[in-house]
PDB file of C-alpha atoms in Angstrom:
ATOM      1  CA  THR A  15     108.731 102.583  68.911  1.00 85.00           C
ATOM      2  CA  ASP A  16     106.684 101.297  66.001  1.00 86.00           C
ATOM      3  CA  LEU A  17     109.144 101.412  63.119  1.00 88.00           C
ATOM      4  CA  SER A  18     106.864  99.724  60.585  1.00 89.00           C
ATOM      5  CA  LYS A  19     106.213 103.050  58.798  1.00 88.00           C
ATOM      6  CA  CYS A  20     109.691 104.518  59.242  1.00 92.00           C
ATOM      7  CA  GLU A  21     113.061 104.479  57.666  1.00 95.00           C
ATOM      8  CA  VAL A  22     115.861 104.881  60.191  1.00 95.00           C
ATOM      9  CA  LEU A  23     118.973 106.457  58.739  1.00 96.00           C
ATOM     10  CA  VAL A  24     121.999 106.076  60.973  1.00 96.00           C
ATOM     11  CA  CYS A  25     124.468 108.763  59.914  1.00 95.00           C
ATOM     12  CA  ALA A  26     127.613 107.388  61.537  1.00 94.00           C
ATOM     13  CA  ASN A  27     130.866 109.258  61.174  1.00 93.00           C
ATOM     14  CA  GLY A  28     134.228 108.539  62.696  1.00 90.00           C
ATOM     15  CA  CYS A  29     132.822 105.530  64.581  1.00 91.00           C
ATOM     16  CA  THR A  30     134.450 102.214  65.346  1.00 81.00           C
ATOM     17  CA  GLU A  31     133.932  99.164  63.147  1.00 75.00           C
ATOM     18  CA  ASP A  32     131.739  97.721  65.910  1.00 92.00           C
ATOM     19  CA  THR A  33     129.199 100.446  65.143  1.00 93.00           C
ATOM     20  CA  LYS A  34     129.118  99.543  61.468  1.00 93.00           C
ATOM     21  CA  ASP A  35     128.680  95.825  62.154  1.00 93.00           C
ATOM     22  CA  TYR A  36     125.993  96.486  64.750  1.00 94.00           C
ATOM     23  CA  VAL A  37     123.871  98.778  62.559  1.00 95.00           C
ATOM     24  CA  LEU A  38     124.179  96.452  59.569  1.00 95.00           C
ATOM     25  CA  SER A  39     123.026  93.550  61.752  1.00 96.00           C
ATOM     26  CA  LEU A  40     119.761  95.361  62.565  1.00 95.00           C
ATOM     27  CA  GLY A  41     118.334  95.000  59.060  1.00 94.00           C
ATOM     28  CA  GLU A  42     115.311  96.938  57.879  1.00 93.00           C
ATOM     29  CA  PRO A  43     114.253  99.664  58.492  1.00 95.00           C
ATOM     30  CA  PHE A  44     117.803 100.653  59.499  1.00 95.00           C
ATOM     31  CA  ILE A  45     119.990 102.145  56.788  1.00 96.00           C
ATOM     32  CA  LEU A  46     123.622 102.951  57.481  1.00 96.00           C
ATOM     33  CA  LEU A  47     125.142 106.112  56.018  1.00 97.00           C
ATOM     34  CA  TRP A  48     128.811 105.669  56.842  1.00 95.00           C
ATOM     35  CA  ALA A  49     131.659 108.191  56.827  1.00 94.00           C
ATOM     36  CA  GLU A  50     135.098 106.957  57.837  1.00 92.00           C
ATOM     37  CA  GLU A  51     136.189 110.346  59.143  1.00 93.00           C
ATOM     38  CA  GLN A  52     134.514 112.455  61.808  1.00 93.00           C
ATOM     39  CA  ILE A  53     132.484 115.007  59.887  1.00 94.00           C
ATOM     40  CA  GLY A  54     130.297 116.100  62.806  1.00 91.00           C
ATOM     41  CA  PHE A  55     126.604 116.626  63.433  1.00 92.00           C
ATOM     42  CA  THR A  56     125.921 119.281  60.804  1.00 94.00           C
ATOM     43  CA  LYS A  57     127.373 117.478  57.780  1.00 95.00           C
ATOM     44  CA  ALA A  58     126.145 114.046  58.887  1.00 95.00           C
ATOM     45  CA  THR A  59     122.626 115.428  59.382  1.00 95.00           C
ATOM     46  CA  ASN A  60     122.678 117.002  55.921  1.00 96.00           C
ATOM     47  CA  ILE A  61     123.639 113.646  54.411  1.00 96.00           C
ATOM     48  CA  GLY A  62     120.640 112.115  56.186  1.00 97.00           C
ATOM     49  CA  ILE A  63     118.315 114.904  55.030  1.00 97.00           C
ATOM     50  CA  LYS A  64     119.359 114.345  51.416  1.00 97.00           C
ATOM     51  CA  GLU A  65     118.874 110.572  51.634  1.00 96.00           C
ATOM     52  CA  ALA A  66     115.601 110.523  53.602  1.00 96.00           C
ATOM     53  CA  HIS A  67     112.315 109.862  51.838  1.00 95.00           C
ATOM     54  CA  GLY A  68     109.752 110.529  54.566  1.00 93.00           C
ATOM     55  CA  GLU A  69     107.265 113.351  54.991  1.00 95.00           C
ATOM     56  CA  TYR A  70     108.786 114.088  58.411  1.00 96.00           C
ATOM     57  CA  LEU A  71     112.463 114.043  59.314  1.00 97.00           C
ATOM     58  CA  VAL A  72     113.542 113.502  62.898  1.00 97.00           C
ATOM     59  CA  PHE A  73     117.059 114.196  64.104  1.00 96.00           C
ATOM     60  CA  LEU A  74     117.842 112.104  67.158  1.00 93.00           C
ATOM     61  CA  ASN A  75     121.250 112.025  68.787  1.00 91.00           C
ATOM     62  CA  ASN A  76     122.545 108.609  69.784  1.00 87.00           C
ATOM     63  CA  ASP A  77     122.745 109.625  73.467  1.00 88.00           C
ATOM     64  CA  THR A  78     119.087 110.693  73.739  1.00 87.00           C
ATOM     65  CA  GLU A  79     116.858 108.959  76.282  1.00 83.00           C
ATOM     66  CA  LEU A  80     113.063 109.028  76.138  1.00 78.00           C
ATOM     67  CA  GLN A  81     111.080 107.707  79.073  1.00 74.00           C
ATOM     68  CA  ASP A  82     107.449 106.866  79.850  1.00 72.00           C
ATOM     69  CA  ASN A  83     105.368 109.340  81.836  1.00 72.00           C
ATOM     70  CA  PRO A  84     101.783 109.348  83.194  1.00 72.00           C
ATOM     71  CA  SER A  85     100.283 110.825  79.997  1.00 74.00           C
ATOM     72  CA  HIS A  86     102.496 109.309  77.263  1.00 75.00           C
ATOM     73  CA  LYS A  87     104.517 106.219  76.669  1.00 77.00           C
ATOM     74  CA  ALA A  88     108.038 106.733  75.415  1.00 74.00           C
ATOM     75  CA  SER A  89     107.046 104.702  72.347  1.00 81.00           C
ATOM     76  CA  GLU A  90     104.662 107.525  71.325  1.00 86.00           C
ATOM     77  CA  TRP A  91     107.473 110.051  70.859  1.00 89.00           C
ATOM     78  CA  LEU A  92     107.211 110.152  67.064  1.00 92.00           C
ATOM     79  CA  ASP A  93     103.483 110.916  67.221  1.00 91.00           C
ATOM     80  CA  LEU A  94     104.176 113.688  69.735  1.00 91.00           C
ATOM     81  CA  LEU A  95     106.736 115.244  67.401  1.00 95.00           C
ATOM     82  CA  GLU A  96     104.512 114.974  64.299  1.00 95.00           C
ATOM     83  CA  GLN A  97     101.125 116.045  65.748  1.00 95.00           C
ATOM     84  CA  PRO A  98     101.794 119.815  65.704  1.00 97.00           C
ATOM     85  CA  PHE A  99     102.381 119.660  61.933  1.00 97.00           C
ATOM     86  CA  ARG A 100      98.911 118.161  61.479  1.00 95.00           C
ATOM     87  CA  ASP A 101      97.327 120.818  63.753  1.00 94.00           C
ATOM     88  CA  ASN A 102      99.234 123.901  62.572  1.00 94.00           C
ATOM     89  CA  SER A 103     100.052 124.620  58.913  1.00 94.00           C
ATOM     90  CA  LYS A 104     102.706 127.116  60.076  1.00 97.00           C
ATOM     91  CA  CYS A 105     104.565 124.542  62.184  1.00 97.00           C
ATOM     92  CA  GLY A 106     108.201 124.583  61.119  1.00 97.00           C
ATOM     93  CA  ALA A 107     109.854 122.355  63.704  1.00 98.00           C
ATOM     94  CA  THR A 108     109.111 120.504  66.909  1.00 97.00           C
ATOM     95  CA  GLY A 109     111.221 119.257  69.786  1.00 95.00           C
ATOM     96  CA  PRO A 110     111.217 118.851  73.556  1.00 91.00           C
ATOM     97  CA  LEU A 111     113.610 121.693  74.400  1.00 92.00           C
ATOM     98  CA  LEU A 112     112.817 125.250  73.377  1.00 94.00           C
ATOM     99  CA  PHE A 113     115.213 127.888  74.640  1.00 93.00           C
ATOM    100  CA  ARG A 114     115.239 131.652  74.604  1.00 90.00           C
ATOM    101  CA  GLY A 115     118.508 133.193  73.592  1.00 86.00           C
ATOM    102  CA  GLU A 116     119.692 136.764  73.550  1.00 87.00           C
ATOM    103  CA  GLY A 117     122.359 138.482  71.539  1.00 80.00           C
ATOM    104  CA  GLU A 118     123.049 142.028  70.409  1.00 83.00           C
ATOM    105  CA  GLY A 119     119.894 143.280  72.132  1.00 86.00           C
ATOM    106  CA  VAL A 120     117.639 140.759  70.385  1.00 86.00           C
ATOM    107  CA  SER A 121     115.738 137.852  71.955  1.00 88.00           C
ATOM    108  CA  TYR A 122     115.033 134.711  69.948  1.00 90.00           C
ATOM    109  CA  ASP A 123     113.668 131.211  70.482  1.00 94.00           C
ATOM    110  CA  PHE A 124     115.340 128.064  69.230  1.00 95.00           C
ATOM    111  CA  LEU A 125     114.817 124.329  69.453  1.00 96.00           C
ATOM    112  CA  MET A 126     117.710 122.090  70.423  1.00 94.00           C
ATOM    113  CA  MET A 127     118.407 119.587  67.660  1.00 94.00           C
ATOM    114  CA  PHE A 128     119.221 116.531  69.778  1.00 92.00           C
ATOM    115  CA  CYS A 129     115.567 115.524  69.239  1.00 93.00           C
ATOM    116  CA  PHE A 130     114.093 117.644  66.461  1.00 96.00           C
ATOM    117  CA  CYS A 131     111.425 117.157  63.799  1.00 97.00           C
ATOM    118  CA  ILE A 132     110.864 119.028  60.550  1.00 98.00           C
ATOM    119  CA  SER A 133     108.660 118.314  57.558  1.00 96.00           C
ATOM    120  CA  ARG A 134     109.829 117.683  54.018  1.00 96.00           C
ATOM    121  CA  LYS A 135     107.947 120.889  53.068  1.00 95.00           C
ATOM    122  CA  VAL A 136     110.081 122.901  55.501  1.00 96.00           C
ATOM    123  CA  VAL A 137     113.311 121.433  54.105  1.00 97.00           C
ATOM    124  CA  GLU A 138     112.211 122.318  50.579  1.00 97.00           C
ATOM    125  CA  ASP A 139     111.459 125.879  51.707  1.00 97.00           C
ATOM    126  CA  CYS A 140     114.374 126.503  54.099  1.00 97.00           C
ATOM    127  CA  GLY A 141     117.090 124.164  52.879  1.00 97.00           C
ATOM    128  CA  ILE A 142     119.523 122.016  54.808  1.00 97.00           C
ATOM    129  CA  LEU A 143     121.722 122.962  57.759  1.00 97.00           C
ATOM    130  CA  ASP A 144     124.387 125.585  57.109  1.00 96.00           C
ATOM    131  CA  GLU A 145     127.701 123.725  57.060  1.00 95.00           C
ATOM    132  CA  GLN A 146     129.651 126.793  58.168  1.00 93.00           C
ATOM    133  CA  PHE A 147     128.671 125.540  61.636  1.00 88.00           C
ATOM    134  CA  ALA A 148     130.351 122.154  61.108  1.00 83.00           C
ATOM    135  CA  PRO A 149     131.342 120.065  62.862  1.00 78.00           C
ATOM    136  CA  ALA A 150     128.711 121.351  65.308  1.00 73.00           C
ATOM    137  CA  GLY A 151     127.736 124.493  67.092  1.00 82.00           C
ATOM    138  CA  VAL A 152     124.778 126.880  66.880  1.00 90.00           C
ATOM    139  CA  GLU A 153     123.247 125.151  63.840  1.00 94.00           C
ATOM    140  CA  ASP A 154     120.088 124.732  65.920  1.00 94.00           C
ATOM    141  CA  ILE A 155     119.938 128.485  66.578  1.00 93.00           C
ATOM    142  CA  ASP A 156     120.643 129.300  62.935  1.00 95.00           C
ATOM    143  CA  TYR A 157     118.031 126.888  61.581  1.00 97.00           C
ATOM    144  CA  SER A 158     115.408 128.031  64.089  1.00 96.00           C
ATOM    145  CA  LEU A 159     116.018 131.663  63.088  1.00 95.00           C
ATOM    146  CA  ARG A 160     115.760 130.740  59.402  1.00 96.00           C
ATOM    147  CA  LEU A 161     112.439 129.006  60.052  1.00 97.00           C
ATOM    148  CA  ARG A 162     111.095 132.005  61.960  1.00 96.00           C
ATOM    149  CA  GLU A 163     112.187 134.379  59.165  1.00 95.00           C
ATOM    150  CA  LYS A 164     110.100 132.308  56.734  1.00 96.00           C
ATOM    151  CA  GLY A 165     107.067 132.596  59.032  1.00 97.00           C
ATOM    152  CA  TYR A 166     107.156 129.145  60.604  1.00 98.00           C
ATOM    153  CA  ASP A 167     106.390 128.381  64.240  1.00 97.00           C
ATOM    154  CA  LEU A 168     108.672 126.485  66.602  1.00 97.00           C
ATOM    155  CA  VAL A 169     106.639 124.113  68.757  1.00 97.00           C
ATOM    156  CA  GLN A 170     107.838 122.589  71.991  1.00 95.00           C
ATOM    157  CA  VAL A 171     106.343 119.149  72.567  1.00 92.00           C
ATOM    158  CA  SER A 172     105.895 117.809  76.040  1.00 81.00           C
ATOM    159  CA  PHE A 173     107.913 114.784  76.998  1.00 69.00           C
ATOM    160  CA  HIS A 174     108.066 113.877  80.666  1.00 52.00           C
ATOM    161  CA  ARG A 175     111.758 113.325  80.235  1.00 50.00           C
ATOM    162  CA  ALA A 176     113.888 113.694  77.166  1.00 48.00           C
ATOM    163  CA  SER A 177     117.544 114.276  77.690  1.00 47.00           C
ATOM    164  CA  CYS A 178     120.792 114.136  75.857  1.00 48.00           C
ATOM    165  CA  GLY A 179     124.371 113.782  76.986  1.00 46.00           C
ATOM    166  CA  LEU A 180     124.860 117.560  77.047  1.00 45.00           C
ATOM    167  CA  CYS A 181     121.759 118.607  78.924  1.00 48.00           C
ATOM    168  CA  GLY A 182     121.208 115.664  81.257  1.00 45.00           C
TER     169      GLY A 182
END
């Protein structure tokens, strides 16, 4: 991945000291946001959102694997996530896994947040993640619904293989 135009915020919480030393040893563009206690995905992500300076914000779990495929190299993943924002002014979020959920007689789409991109504009319009879902659980559904209520589209991007520890 070309990181020359990126800042990489590592929102580590409840990790071992080895994690801290490792991330600090990486230097720029890596920035460590450290919490001694385990605060979970939702709160850690919000800390990153508040500290980030970029036009696009990408949430990427530490157990995510991206692999090359015939049409794209794994190193092009950031471009794949950002392109729909350039093509569609109503794009609210992108990611490789879009699911359809159902509850109380209503169907809804949501993007899994293990690999998820939003724009600064969307954050300014829709806010940060709702911390009532901390440490983690259904924040991806909630945020996707909030985006849809504001008229934004959810766009699934095509990776040959993108997986996380939960979905293999």
